[in-house]
Short mmCIF file of N, CA and C in Angstrom, two decimals:
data_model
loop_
_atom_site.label_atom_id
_atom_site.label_comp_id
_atom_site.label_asym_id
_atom_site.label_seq_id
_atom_site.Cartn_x
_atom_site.Cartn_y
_atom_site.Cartn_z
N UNK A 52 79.34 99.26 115.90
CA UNK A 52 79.86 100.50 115.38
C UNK A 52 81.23 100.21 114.75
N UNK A 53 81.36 100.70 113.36
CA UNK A 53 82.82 100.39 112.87
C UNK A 53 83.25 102.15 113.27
N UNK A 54 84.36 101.74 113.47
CA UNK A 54 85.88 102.97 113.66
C UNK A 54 86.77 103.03 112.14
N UNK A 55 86.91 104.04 111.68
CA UNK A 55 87.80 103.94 110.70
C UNK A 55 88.71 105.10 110.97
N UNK A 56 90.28 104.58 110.32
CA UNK A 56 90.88 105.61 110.24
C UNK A 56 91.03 106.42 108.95
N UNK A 57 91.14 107.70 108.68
CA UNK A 57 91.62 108.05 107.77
C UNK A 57 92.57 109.49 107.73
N UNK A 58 93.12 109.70 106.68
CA UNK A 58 93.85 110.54 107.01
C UNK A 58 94.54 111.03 105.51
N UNK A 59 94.74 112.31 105.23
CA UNK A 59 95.62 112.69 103.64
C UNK A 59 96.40 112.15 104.10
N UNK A 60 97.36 111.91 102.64
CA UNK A 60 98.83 111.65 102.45
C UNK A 60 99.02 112.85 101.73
N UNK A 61 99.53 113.61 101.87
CA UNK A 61 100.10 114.93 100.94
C UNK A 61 101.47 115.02 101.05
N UNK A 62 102.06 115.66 99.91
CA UNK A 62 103.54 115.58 99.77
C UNK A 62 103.79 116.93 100.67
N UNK A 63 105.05 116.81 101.38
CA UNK A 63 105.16 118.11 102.29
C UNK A 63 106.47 118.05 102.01
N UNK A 64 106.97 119.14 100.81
CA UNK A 64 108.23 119.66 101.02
C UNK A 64 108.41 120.91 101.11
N UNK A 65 108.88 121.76 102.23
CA UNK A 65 108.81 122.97 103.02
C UNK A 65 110.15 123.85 101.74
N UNK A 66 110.66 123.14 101.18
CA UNK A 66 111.86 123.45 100.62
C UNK A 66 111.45 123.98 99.11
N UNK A 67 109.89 123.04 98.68
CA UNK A 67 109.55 123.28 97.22
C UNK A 67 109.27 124.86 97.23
N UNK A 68 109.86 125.54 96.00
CA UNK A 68 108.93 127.01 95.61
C UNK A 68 107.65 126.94 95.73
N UNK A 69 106.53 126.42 95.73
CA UNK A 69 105.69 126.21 95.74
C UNK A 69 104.92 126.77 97.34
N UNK A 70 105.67 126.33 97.95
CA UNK A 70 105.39 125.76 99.97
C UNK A 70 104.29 126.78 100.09
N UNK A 71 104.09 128.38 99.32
CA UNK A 71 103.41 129.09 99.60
C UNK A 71 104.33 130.61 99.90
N UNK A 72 105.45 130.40 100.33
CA UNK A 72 106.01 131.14 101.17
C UNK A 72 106.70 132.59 99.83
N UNK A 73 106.54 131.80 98.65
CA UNK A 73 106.69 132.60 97.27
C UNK A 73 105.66 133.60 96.78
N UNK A 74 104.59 133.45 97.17
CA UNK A 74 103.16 133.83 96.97
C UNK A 74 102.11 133.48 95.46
N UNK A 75 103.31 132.39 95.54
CA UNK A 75 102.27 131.58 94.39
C UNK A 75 101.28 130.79 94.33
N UNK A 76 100.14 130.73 93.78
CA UNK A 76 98.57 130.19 94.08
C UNK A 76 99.27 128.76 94.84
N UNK A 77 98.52 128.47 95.64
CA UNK A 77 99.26 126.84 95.72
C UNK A 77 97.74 125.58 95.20
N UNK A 78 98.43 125.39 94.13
CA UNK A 78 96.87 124.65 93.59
C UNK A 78 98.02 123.39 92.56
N UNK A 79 97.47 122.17 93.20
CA UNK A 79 98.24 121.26 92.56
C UNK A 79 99.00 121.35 91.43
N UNK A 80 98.13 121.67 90.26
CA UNK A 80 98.14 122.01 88.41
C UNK A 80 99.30 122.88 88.26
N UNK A 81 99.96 123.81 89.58
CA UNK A 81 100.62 124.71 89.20
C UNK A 81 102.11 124.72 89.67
N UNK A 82 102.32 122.90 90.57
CA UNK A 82 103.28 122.66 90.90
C UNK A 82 104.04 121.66 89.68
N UNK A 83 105.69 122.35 89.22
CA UNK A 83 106.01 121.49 88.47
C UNK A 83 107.02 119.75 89.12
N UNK A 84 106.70 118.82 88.38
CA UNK A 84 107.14 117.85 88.73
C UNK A 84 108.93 117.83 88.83
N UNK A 85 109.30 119.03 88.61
CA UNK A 85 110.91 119.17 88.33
C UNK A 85 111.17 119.03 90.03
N UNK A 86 110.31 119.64 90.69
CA UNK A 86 110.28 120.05 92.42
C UNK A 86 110.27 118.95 93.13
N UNK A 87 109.91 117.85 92.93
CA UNK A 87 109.51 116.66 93.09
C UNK A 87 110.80 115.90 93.65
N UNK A 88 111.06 115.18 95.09
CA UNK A 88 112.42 115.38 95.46
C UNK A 88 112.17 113.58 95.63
N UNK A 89 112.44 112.55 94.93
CA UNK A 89 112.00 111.06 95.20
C UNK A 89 112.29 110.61 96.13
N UNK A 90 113.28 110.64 96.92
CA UNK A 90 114.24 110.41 97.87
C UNK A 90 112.99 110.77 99.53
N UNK A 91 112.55 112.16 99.27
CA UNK A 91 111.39 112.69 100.00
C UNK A 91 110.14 111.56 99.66
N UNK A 92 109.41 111.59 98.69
CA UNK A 92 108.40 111.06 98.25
C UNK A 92 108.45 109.40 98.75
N UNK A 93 109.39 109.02 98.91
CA UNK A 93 109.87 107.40 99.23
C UNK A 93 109.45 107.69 100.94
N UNK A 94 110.33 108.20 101.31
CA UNK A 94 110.34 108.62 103.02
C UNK A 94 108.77 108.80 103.37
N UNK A 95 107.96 109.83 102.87
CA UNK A 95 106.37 110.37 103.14
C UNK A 95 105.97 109.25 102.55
N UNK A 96 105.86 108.21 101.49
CA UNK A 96 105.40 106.63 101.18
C UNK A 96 105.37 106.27 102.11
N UNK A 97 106.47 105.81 102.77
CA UNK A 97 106.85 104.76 103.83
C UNK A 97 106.57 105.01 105.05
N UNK A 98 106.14 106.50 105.02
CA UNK A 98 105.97 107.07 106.36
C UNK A 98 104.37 106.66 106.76
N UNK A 99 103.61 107.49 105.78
CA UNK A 99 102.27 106.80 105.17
C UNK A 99 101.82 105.43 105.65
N UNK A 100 102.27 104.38 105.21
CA UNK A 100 102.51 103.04 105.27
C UNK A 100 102.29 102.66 106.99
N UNK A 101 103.25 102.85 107.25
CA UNK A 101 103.82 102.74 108.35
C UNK A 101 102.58 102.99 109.11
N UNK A 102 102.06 104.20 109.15
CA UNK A 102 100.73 104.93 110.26
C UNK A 102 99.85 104.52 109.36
N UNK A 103 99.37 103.54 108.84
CA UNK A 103 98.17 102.50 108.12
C UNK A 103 98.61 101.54 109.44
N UNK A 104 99.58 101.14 109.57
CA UNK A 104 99.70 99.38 109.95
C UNK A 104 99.50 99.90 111.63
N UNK A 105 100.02 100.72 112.12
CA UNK A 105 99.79 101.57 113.87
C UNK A 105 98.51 101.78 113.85
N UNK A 106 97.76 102.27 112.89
CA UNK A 106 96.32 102.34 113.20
C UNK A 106 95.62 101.06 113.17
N UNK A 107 96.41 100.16 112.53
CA UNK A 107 95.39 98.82 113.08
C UNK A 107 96.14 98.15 113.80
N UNK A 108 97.24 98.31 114.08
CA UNK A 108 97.67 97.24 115.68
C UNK A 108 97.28 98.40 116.86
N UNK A 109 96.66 99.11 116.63
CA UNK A 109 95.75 99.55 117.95
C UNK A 109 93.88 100.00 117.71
N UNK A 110 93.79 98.89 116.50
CA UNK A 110 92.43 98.23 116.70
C UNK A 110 91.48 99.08 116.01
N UNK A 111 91.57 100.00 115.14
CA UNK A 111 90.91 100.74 114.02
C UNK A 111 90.37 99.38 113.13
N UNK A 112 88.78 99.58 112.67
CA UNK A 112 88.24 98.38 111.84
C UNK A 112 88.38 98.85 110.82
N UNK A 113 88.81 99.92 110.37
CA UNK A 113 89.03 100.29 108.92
C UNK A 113 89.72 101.15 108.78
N UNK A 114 90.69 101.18 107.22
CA UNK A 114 90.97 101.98 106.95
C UNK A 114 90.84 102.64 105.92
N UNK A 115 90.58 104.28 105.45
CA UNK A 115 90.51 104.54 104.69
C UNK A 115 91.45 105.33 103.53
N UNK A 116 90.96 105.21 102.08
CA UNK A 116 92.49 105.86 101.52
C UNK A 116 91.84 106.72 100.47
N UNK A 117 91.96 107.72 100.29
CA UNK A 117 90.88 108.67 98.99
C UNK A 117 91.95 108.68 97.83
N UNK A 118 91.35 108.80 96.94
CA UNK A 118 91.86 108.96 95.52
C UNK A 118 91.73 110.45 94.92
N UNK A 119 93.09 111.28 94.38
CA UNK A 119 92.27 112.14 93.88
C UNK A 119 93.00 112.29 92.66
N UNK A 120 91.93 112.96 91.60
CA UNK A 120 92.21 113.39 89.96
C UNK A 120 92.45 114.33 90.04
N UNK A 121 93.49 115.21 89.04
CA UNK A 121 94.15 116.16 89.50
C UNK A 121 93.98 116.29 87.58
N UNK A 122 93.16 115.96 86.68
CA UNK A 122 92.95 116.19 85.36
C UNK A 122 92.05 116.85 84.89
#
């Protein structure tokens, strides 16, 4: 039996207009990249990263990573 891990990576900034809390649709297409905080996006990367390499030093045979189009 293989075990895999998987898991989203989604950007979570509670701070963007977007968060929902505005009552604007929340649908990717409608978030602008101005919101986009890199400094954040580096941190949730690395964070990401990080819980890839913990799921296999405690023995997950795979991992998985989805791709998505947003065109």
């Amino acid at each position: 039996m293989l075990i895999g891990y998987f898991t989203e990576r989604p950007y979570q900034d509670p701070g963007a207009s977007w968060w929902g809390t505005t009552g604007r649709r929340l649908v990717d297409l409608d978030a602008s990249n101005d919101e986009y905080d890199p400094v954040l996006g580096a941190d949730l990367y690395n964070r990401y990263l990080d819980e890839k390499l913990y799921a296999e030093e405690m023995g997950f045979d795979a991992l998985a990573l989805n791709e998505h189009h947003s065109t």
